[in-house]
Coordinates of C-alpha atoms in Angstrom, one line a residue:
M328 CA 17.9 15.0 19.7
S329 CA 20.3 14.8 22.7
N330 CA 17.5 16.2 24.9
Y331 CA 15.4 13.0 24.7
D332 CA 15.6 10.5 27.5
T333 CA 15.1 7.3 25.5
N334 CA 14.7 5.2 28.5
E335 CA 11.9 7.3 30.0
I336 CA 10.0 7.5 26.7
Q337 CA 10.2 3.7 26.4
K338 CA 8.8 3.3 29.9
L339 CA 6.0 5.7 29.2
D340 CA 5.3 3.9 25.9
T341 CA 5.1 0.6 27.5
A342 CA 2.8 2.0 30.2
H343 CA 0.3 3.8 28.0
Y344 CA 0.7 3.3 24.2
M345 CA -0.9 0.3 22.4
H346 CA 0.7 0.0 19.0
P347 CA -0.9 -1.4 15.8
F348 CA -0.1 -5.1 14.9
T349 CA 2.0 -5.6 18.0
D350 CA 2.7 -8.2 20.7
H351 CA 2.7 -5.6 23.5
K352 CA 4.2 -7.9 26.1
A353 CA 7.2 -8.7 23.8
L354 CA 7.6 -5.0 22.8
G355 CA 7.6 -4.0 26.5
E356 CA 10.4 -6.4 27.2
K357 CA 12.4 -5.2 24.2
G358 CA 11.7 -1.5 24.1
V359 CA 10.6 0.6 21.2
R360 CA 12.8 2.7 18.9
V361 CA 12.0 6.3 19.2
M362 CA 12.0 8.3 16.0
V363 CA 12.5 12.0 16.5
R364 CA 13.3 13.7 13.2
G365 CA 13.1 13.2 9.4
E366 CA 14.8 15.0 6.5
G367 CA 14.6 13.9 2.9
I368 CA 14.9 10.1 2.8
Y369 CA 16.6 9.9 6.3
L370 CA 15.3 9.5 9.8
W371 CA 17.0 10.0 13.2
D372 CA 16.1 8.2 16.4
S373 CA 16.4 9.5 19.9
E374 CA 19.9 8.0 20.2
G375 CA 21.1 10.1 17.2
K376 CA 21.3 7.2 14.8
K377 CA 20.8 8.1 11.1
I378 CA 18.6 5.7 9.2
I379 CA 17.6 5.4 5.5
D380 CA 13.8 5.1 5.4
G381 CA 13.4 2.4 2.8
M382 CA 9.7 2.1 3.5
S383 CA 8.6 5.8 3.2
G384 CA 7.2 5.6 6.7
L385 CA 4.5 3.1 5.9
W386 CA 4.5 3.3 2.0
C387 CA 3.4 7.0 2.3
V388 CA 6.1 9.7 2.6
N389 CA 6.4 10.0 -1.2
V390 CA 7.9 13.6 -1.2
G391 CA 10.3 12.9 1.7
Y392 CA 10.5 14.4 5.1
G393 CA 11.0 18.0 6.1
R394 CA 8.8 19.7 3.4
T395 CA 8.3 23.1 5.0
S396 CA 5.8 24.2 2.3
I397 CA 3.4 21.5 3.5
S398 CA 3.8 22.6 7.1
E399 CA 3.1 26.2 6.0
A400 CA 0.0 25.1 4.0
V401 CA -1.3 23.3 7.1
Y402 CA -0.6 26.2 9.4
Q403 CA -2.3 28.7 7.1
Q404 CA -5.4 26.5 6.9
M405 CA -5.4 26.0 10.6
E406 CA -5.3 29.8 11.1
T407 CA -8.1 30.3 8.6
L408 CA -10.5 27.4 9.1
P409 CA -9.1 24.5 11.2
F410 CA -12.2 22.4 10.8
Y411 CA -15.7 22.3 9.6
N412 CA -17.7 19.2 8.7
S413 CA -19.2 18.3 5.3
F414 CA -22.6 17.4 6.6
F415 CA -25.7 19.6 6.5
N416 CA -25.3 20.9 3.0
T417 CA -21.9 22.5 3.8
T418 CA -18.5 22.4 2.1
N419 CA -15.0 24.0 2.5
V420 CA -12.7 25.4 -0.1
P421 CA -9.7 23.0 0.2
A422 CA -12.0 20.0 -0.1
V423 CA -13.5 21.4 -3.2
Q424 CA -10.1 22.3 -4.7
L425 CA -8.7 18.9 -3.9
A426 CA -11.7 17.0 -5.3
T427 CA -11.3 19.0 -8.5
K428 CA -7.5 18.4 -8.6
L429 CA -8.0 14.6 -8.1
A430 CA -10.5 14.5 -10.9
Q431 CA -7.9 16.2 -13.2
I432 CA -5.0 13.8 -12.4
S433 CA -7.0 10.6 -12.2
P434 CA -8.1 8.4 -15.2
P435 CA -10.9 10.0 -17.3
Q436 CA -13.8 8.0 -15.9
F437 CA -13.3 9.6 -12.5
K438 CA -15.0 13.0 -11.8
H439 CA -16.1 12.5 -8.2
V440 CA -14.4 11.9 -4.9
Y441 CA -15.6 10.6 -1.6
F442 CA -13.2 11.7 1.2
T443 CA -12.4 9.6 4.3
G444 CA -9.8 9.7 7.0
S445 CA -7.9 6.6 5.9
G446 CA -7.6 3.8 3.4
S447 CA -9.4 1.5 5.8
E448 CA -12.3 3.9 5.9
G449 CA -12.1 4.1 2.1
N450 CA -12.6 0.4 1.7
D451 CA -15.4 0.4 4.2
T452 CA -17.0 3.1 2.0
N453 CA -16.5 0.8 -1.1
V454 CA -18.5 -2.0 0.5
R455 CA -21.3 0.4 1.3
M456 CA -21.1 2.1 -2.1
V457 CA -21.1 -1.0 -4.3
R458 CA -24.0 -2.6 -2.4
R459 CA -26.0 0.6 -2.5
Y460 CA -25.3 0.8 -6.3
W461 CA -26.7 -2.6 -7.0
D462 CA -29.7 -2.0 -4.6
V463 CA -30.6 1.2 -6.4
L464 CA -30.6 -0.8 -9.7
G465 CA -32.9 -3.4 -8.2
Y466 CA -30.3 -6.2 -7.7
K467 CA -30.6 -6.6 -4.0
D468 CA -28.9 -10.0 -3.9
R469 CA -25.8 -8.7 -5.7
H470 CA -23.8 -8.0 -2.5
T471 CA -20.9 -10.4 -2.6
I472 CA -17.4 -8.9 -3.0
I473 CA -14.5 -11.1 -4.1
S474 CA -11.0 -10.3 -2.9
R475 CA -7.7 -12.3 -2.7
H476 CA -5.9 -14.3 -0.1
N477 CA -2.9 -12.4 1.4
A478 CA -4.4 -9.1 0.3
Y479 CA -4.4 -6.1 2.6
H480 CA -7.3 -3.6 2.5
G481 CA -7.1 -2.1 6.0
S482 CA -8.0 -3.2 9.6
T483 CA -11.5 -2.0 10.2
M484 CA -14.2 -4.7 10.2
A485 CA -15.0 -4.4 6.5
G486 CA -11.4 -3.6 5.5
A487 CA -9.9 -6.5 7.3
S488 CA -12.7 -8.8 5.9
L489 CA -11.9 -7.6 2.4
G490 CA -8.2 -8.4 3.1
G491 CA -7.0 -11.9 3.0
M492 CA -4.7 -12.1 5.9
S493 CA -5.5 -15.2 7.9
G494 CA -4.0 -13.8 11.1
M495 CA -6.5 -11.0 11.0
H496 CA -9.4 -13.2 10.2
E497 CA -8.6 -15.4 13.3
Q498 CA -9.3 -12.4 15.5
G499 CA -12.8 -10.9 15.7
G500 CA -14.9 -13.4 13.7
L501 CA -13.9 -12.3 10.3
P502 CA -14.6 -12.0 7.4
I503 CA -18.0 -10.5 7.7
P504 CA -20.7 -12.1 5.5
G505 CA -20.7 -11.5 1.8
I506 CA -16.9 -11.4 1.2
V507 CA -15.0 -14.3 -0.3
H508 CA -11.5 -14.8 -1.5
I509 CA -9.4 -16.3 -4.3
G510 CA -5.7 -17.1 -4.7
Q511 CA -3.2 -14.3 -5.2
P512 CA -1.1 -13.9 -8.4
N513 CA 2.1 -15.0 -6.8
Y514 CA 4.3 -16.7 -9.4
L515 CA 6.8 -18.1 -7.0
E516 CA 4.1 -19.6 -4.9
S517 CA 1.8 -21.1 -7.6
G518 CA 3.4 -20.8 -11.0
K519 CA 5.7 -23.8 -11.2
G520 CA 5.7 -25.4 -14.7
M521 CA 4.4 -22.2 -16.3
T522 CA 5.8 -19.1 -17.8
E523 CA 4.9 -15.9 -15.9
E524 CA 2.5 -15.0 -18.8
E525 CA 0.8 -18.3 -18.6
F526 CA 0.5 -18.1 -14.9
G527 CA -1.1 -14.6 -15.1
I528 CA -3.9 -16.0 -17.2
E529 CA -4.3 -19.0 -14.8
A530 CA -4.4 -16.8 -11.7
A531 CA -7.0 -14.5 -13.3
S532 CA -9.1 -17.5 -14.2
W533 CA -9.6 -18.1 -10.4
L534 CA -11.9 -15.0 -10.4
E535 CA -14.2 -16.4 -13.1
K536 CA -14.4 -19.8 -11.2
K537 CA -15.3 -18.0 -8.0
I538 CA -18.0 -15.9 -9.8
L539 CA -19.6 -19.0 -11.2
E540 CA -19.3 -20.8 -7.8
V541 CA -21.1 -17.9 -6.0
G542 CA -23.4 -17.1 -8.9
A543 CA -22.8 -14.1 -11.1
E544 CA -26.2 -12.7 -10.1
K545 CA -24.9 -12.4 -6.5
V546 CA -21.4 -10.8 -7.2
A547 CA -21.1 -7.1 -6.7
A548 CA -17.4 -6.4 -7.2
F549 CA -13.9 -7.6 -7.3
I550 CA -11.2 -5.7 -5.3
G551 CA -7.5 -5.9 -5.6
E552 CA -4.3 -4.0 -5.1
P553 CA -2.6 -3.5 -8.4
I554 CA 0.6 -4.6 -6.6
Q555 CA 0.0 -6.4 -3.3
G556 CA 2.0 -4.4 -0.7
A557 CA 1.8 -5.8 2.8
G558 CA 1.5 -9.3 1.4
G559 CA 5.1 -9.0 0.2
V560 CA 5.3 -6.8 -2.9
I561 CA 3.5 -9.3 -5.1
I562 CA 4.0 -7.9 -8.7
P563 CA 1.5 -9.8 -11.0
P564 CA 2.5 -11.0 -14.4
S565 CA 1.7 -8.6 -17.3
T566 CA -1.2 -10.9 -18.4
Y567 CA -3.0 -10.8 -15.1
W568 CA -4.8 -7.5 -14.9
P569 CA -6.0 -7.4 -18.5
E570 CA -7.6 -10.8 -18.0
I571 CA -9.2 -9.6 -14.7
Q572 CA -10.7 -6.6 -16.5
R573 CA -12.1 -8.9 -19.3
I574 CA -13.7 -11.2 -16.7
C575 CA -15.2 -8.2 -14.8
D576 CA -16.6 -6.8 -18.0
K577 CA -18.0 -10.2 -19.1
Y578 CA -20.1 -10.6 -15.9
G579 CA -20.8 -6.9 -15.4
I580 CA -19.2 -6.7 -11.9
L581 CA -17.6 -3.6 -10.5
L582 CA -13.8 -3.4 -10.4
I583 CA -12.2 -1.8 -7.3
A584 CA -8.5 -0.9 -7.4
D585 CA -7.1 -0.4 -4.0
E586 CA -4.3 2.1 -4.7
V587 CA -3.6 3.2 -1.1
I588 CA 0.0 2.0 -1.7
C589 CA 0.4 2.3 -5.5
G590 CA -1.2 5.7 -6.0
F591 CA 0.5 9.1 -6.3
G592 CA 3.6 8.2 -8.3
R593 CA 4.9 5.0 -6.6
V594 CA 5.0 3.0 -9.9
G595 CA 5.8 5.9 -12.2
R596 CA 2.1 6.9 -12.9
W597 CA -0.4 8.8 -10.9
F598 CA -2.2 5.5 -10.4
A599 CA -1.0 2.0 -11.1
S600 CA -4.3 1.2 -12.8
E601 CA -2.9 3.3 -15.7
L602 CA 0.3 1.2 -15.8
F603 CA -1.5 -2.1 -15.8
G604 CA -4.1 -1.0 -18.4
I605 CA -7.3 -1.5 -16.3
K606 CA -10.3 0.8 -15.9
P607 CA -11.6 0.4 -12.4
D608 CA -15.0 1.7 -11.3
L609 CA -13.6 2.8 -7.9
I610 CA -10.1 3.6 -6.6
T611 CA -9.2 3.6 -3.0
F612 CA -6.5 6.2 -2.1
A613 CA -4.7 7.4 1.1
K614 CA -1.1 7.5 2.2
G615 CA 0.7 9.3 -0.7
V616 CA -2.1 11.8 -1.2
T617 CA -0.6 13.8 1.6
S618 CA 2.7 11.9 1.9
G619 CA 1.5 11.0 5.3
Y620 CA 1.9 14.5 6.7
V621 CA -1.8 14.6 7.7
P622 CA -4.2 11.6 7.7
L623 CA -6.5 11.6 4.6
G624 CA -8.1 8.9 2.5
G625 CA -10.9 8.5 0.1
V626 CA -12.5 6.8 -3.0
L627 CA -12.4 8.0 -6.5
V628 CA -15.9 7.2 -7.8
G629 CA -16.2 6.4 -11.5
D630 CA -18.9 7.7 -13.7
R631 CA -20.8 4.3 -13.8
V632 CA -21.3 4.3 -10.0
A633 CA -21.5 8.1 -9.5
K634 CA -24.3 8.5 -12.0
V635 CA -26.5 5.9 -10.4
L636 CA -25.9 7.1 -6.8
I637 CA -26.3 10.8 -7.6
E638 CA -29.3 10.6 -10.0
Q639 CA -31.2 7.7 -8.6
G640 CA -29.8 6.9 -5.1
G641 CA -31.3 9.7 -3.0
E642 CA -29.6 10.1 0.4
F643 CA -26.4 8.0 0.9
N644 CA -26.4 7.2 4.6
H645 CA -22.7 7.0 5.1
G646 CA -19.9 9.4 6.1
F647 CA -17.3 10.5 8.7
T648 CA -16.8 13.5 10.9
Y649 CA -13.5 14.2 9.1
S650 CA -14.6 13.6 5.5
G651 CA -13.0 16.4 3.5
H652 CA -11.1 17.8 6.5
P653 CA -9.9 21.2 5.4
V654 CA -6.4 20.9 6.9
A655 CA -5.8 17.5 5.4
C656 CA -7.0 18.7 2.0
A657 CA -4.7 21.7 2.2
A658 CA -1.8 19.4 2.9
A659 CA -2.8 17.2 0.0
L660 CA -3.0 20.1 -2.4
E661 CA 0.6 21.2 -1.5
N662 CA 1.9 17.6 -1.7
I663 CA 0.4 17.2 -5.2
R664 CA 1.9 20.5 -6.2
I665 CA 5.4 19.3 -5.2
I666 CA 4.9 16.0 -7.1
E667 CA 4.0 17.9 -10.2
D668 CA 6.5 20.8 -10.0
E669 CA 9.4 18.5 -9.2
K670 CA 8.3 16.0 -11.9
L671 CA 8.7 13.1 -9.4
I672 CA 6.4 10.8 -11.4
Q673 CA 8.4 11.3 -14.5
R674 CA 11.6 10.7 -12.6
V675 CA 10.4 7.4 -11.2
A676 CA 9.1 6.4 -14.7
E677 CA 12.2 7.4 -16.7
E678 CA 15.2 7.7 -14.5
T679 CA 15.2 6.5 -10.8
G680 CA 12.7 3.7 -11.2
P681 CA 14.7 1.9 -14.0
Y682 CA 17.9 2.6 -12.1
L683 CA 16.5 1.1 -8.9
K684 CA 15.2 -1.9 -10.9
K685 CA 18.7 -2.5 -12.4
R686 CA 20.6 -2.1 -9.1
F687 CA 18.0 -4.1 -7.1
A688 CA 18.2 -7.0 -9.6
E689 CA 21.9 -7.2 -9.0
L690 CA 21.2 -8.5 -5.5
A691 CA 20.1 -11.8 -7.0
D692 CA 23.8 -12.8 -7.2
H693 CA 24.0 -12.8 -3.4
P694 CA 24.0 -16.4 -1.9
L695 CA 21.0 -15.6 0.3
V696 CA 18.8 -14.1 -2.5
G697 CA 16.7 -16.5 -4.6
Y698 CA 14.6 -13.9 -6.4
A699 CA 14.6 -10.1 -6.7
N700 CA 12.1 -8.0 -8.6
S701 CA 10.7 -4.5 -8.6
C702 CA 8.2 -2.1 -10.2
G703 CA 8.7 1.6 -9.9
F704 CA 9.6 2.3 -6.3
V705 CA 8.4 -1.0 -4.8
A706 CA 10.8 -3.9 -4.7
G707 CA 11.2 -7.2 -2.9
L708 CA 13.7 -10.1 -2.6
N709 CA 13.3 -13.7 -1.3
L710 CA 15.8 -15.1 1.2
V711 CA 16.5 -18.8 0.5
R712 CA 18.6 -21.5 2.0
S713 CA 20.0 -22.6 -1.3
K714 CA 19.4 -21.9 -5.0
G715 CA 18.1 -24.3 -7.6
A716 CA 18.1 -24.3 -11.4
T717 CA 15.0 -22.1 -11.5
V718 CA 13.3 -19.9 -8.9
H719 CA 10.9 -22.7 -8.3
D720 CA 13.7 -25.0 -7.4
N721 CA 15.1 -22.8 -4.6
V722 CA 15.1 -24.3 -1.1
A723 CA 13.4 -22.1 1.5
F724 CA 14.3 -21.8 5.1
D725 CA 12.1 -23.4 7.7
E726 CA 9.5 -20.8 8.6
S727 CA 10.2 -21.3 12.3
L728 CA 13.7 -19.9 11.9
A729 CA 12.3 -16.5 11.0
V730 CA 15.3 -15.6 8.8
G731 CA 13.5 -12.5 7.5
M732 CA 13.3 -11.1 11.0
V733 CA 17.0 -11.9 11.5
C734 CA 17.8 -9.9 8.4
R735 CA 15.4 -7.1 9.4
G736 CA 17.3 -6.8 12.7
Y737 CA 20.6 -6.4 10.9
M738 CA 19.0 -3.8 8.6
F739 CA 17.5 -1.7 11.5
N740 CA 20.7 -1.9 13.5
N741 CA 22.8 -0.7 10.6
G742 CA 20.7 2.2 9.6
M743 CA 18.4 0.7 7.0
I744 CA 14.6 0.2 7.2
M745 CA 13.7 -2.8 5.1
R746 CA 10.5 -4.7 6.0
A747 CA 10.3 -8.5 6.4
V748 CA 7.2 -10.3 5.2
G749 CA 8.1 -13.9 6.1
D750 CA 11.4 -14.4 4.3
R751 CA 10.7 -11.8 1.7
M752 CA 12.4 -8.4 2.3
I753 CA 10.7 -5.4 0.8
I754 CA 11.2 -1.7 0.2
A755 CA 9.2 1.3 -0.9
P756 CA 11.4 4.3 -0.6
P757 CA 10.5 8.0 -0.9
L758 CA 10.1 9.1 -4.5
V759 CA 12.7 11.8 -4.0
L760 CA 15.5 9.2 -3.8
T761 CA 18.4 10.1 -6.2
T762 CA 20.5 7.7 -8.1
A763 CA 23.4 8.4 -5.7
Q764 CA 21.1 7.6 -2.8
I765 CA 19.9 4.4 -4.5
D766 CA 23.6 3.4 -4.6
E767 CA 24.0 4.2 -0.9
M768 CA 20.8 2.2 0.0
L769 CA 21.8 -0.8 -2.1
A770 CA 25.3 -0.9 -0.6
L771 CA 23.8 -0.9 2.8
I772 CA 21.3 -3.6 1.9
R773 CA 24.1 -5.8 0.5
H774 CA 26.1 -5.3 3.7
C775 CA 23.2 -6.3 5.9
L776 CA 22.6 -9.4 3.7
D777 CA 26.3 -10.3 4.2
L778 CA 25.8 -10.0 8.0
T779 CA 22.7 -12.1 7.8
Y780 CA 24.4 -14.8 5.7
A781 CA 27.4 -15.0 8.1
D782 CA 24.9 -15.3 11.0
V783 CA 22.8 -18.1 9.5
K784 CA 26.0 -19.9 8.4
E785 CA 27.3 -19.8 12.0
R786 CA 24.0 -21.2 13.2
G787 CA 24.2 -24.0 10.7
W788 CA 21.1 -23.0 8.8
V789 CA 22.9 -23.1 5.4

């Protein structure tokens, strides 16, 4: 690590590297942090600083850093067959093996897989697939897809349109036609005067209202993240998803679960759809399928859709150069083996997930924290100016103060990666986190909250 010239790397980065979701002028003035090594749940930057990765890279490094067996699987595949495409009636062994394995570990309605290079490409595939499904059945007007405000489904043209991020829609003339949005199931935002269970039913009812507004004969599908990730870890009430399922069934529309974040053990199940009791027709996956070691994404295609496309659809004019990339599939197979052999999903469900929930909830006693909740290995807390009798009576900071970013700065500077979404601070740590490491992480989070509180007090913001 001491061999890196941080200053030189930063200069080259500013000169040549355009980052995702970045104000490049501001970044150039500040300078990037250069990550150089990872091991387990920890990262080291070019200055030698050790950091707890509370975000699993970007919701993806489920088995932690430094897994030599994944590197070896990738190397062996590169030595054997580094690449061949899946066009022209051709396949490769790792892609077939991974498709078979995914069919085994996914809910029973899924026996087919469509591989992509990312979750964004997976959601673009969903748009093409659901519209083709209805076309084949003779319903050529049934093309509208309903999503949610503040959802994140990628940043390609279709993925960003499916998502409900206003900042993304302001750039590039989005959303594309045929995609509409409803409110998100955010109890803090919209549930005042209701119990969480009552609000879950109310939030789900927005889907039915939108279906009737658009016309059921024009609606193709509803897409949603079981837990909204980039939107701030929005964990829906227990009543929400069962009611969404009932409404989709009532009107015969397809249900798409975007499990790019929630899949592969993050909530103590292979897929969060199982936890929330829904039976989607399509599941988008990526990230945790390889723990981010190699890019890979895809769509699990349920029997309802697969049967029509395979038996009646003829040629499906869609695909990617890297669909079923043999090296990525080899990485995924080894990653899944690790998850199974080390019983990481059971650990999250029965041991570390409940322990994280207990310890994270304790942060609610901090004077800055108005609400803290979690599900499996995703968690979030709200920073507030003052607390009221209920969570809906808390007084928020003025958005212009960007207190979340102040807090994130203290986290980063003190060896803790915790993401800020407005004034909501979120984590999604690697699934290998032990109870002792949870204690270490929570102590560091509390310390950084203390530093943030002292700062905002000194500025006169509380």
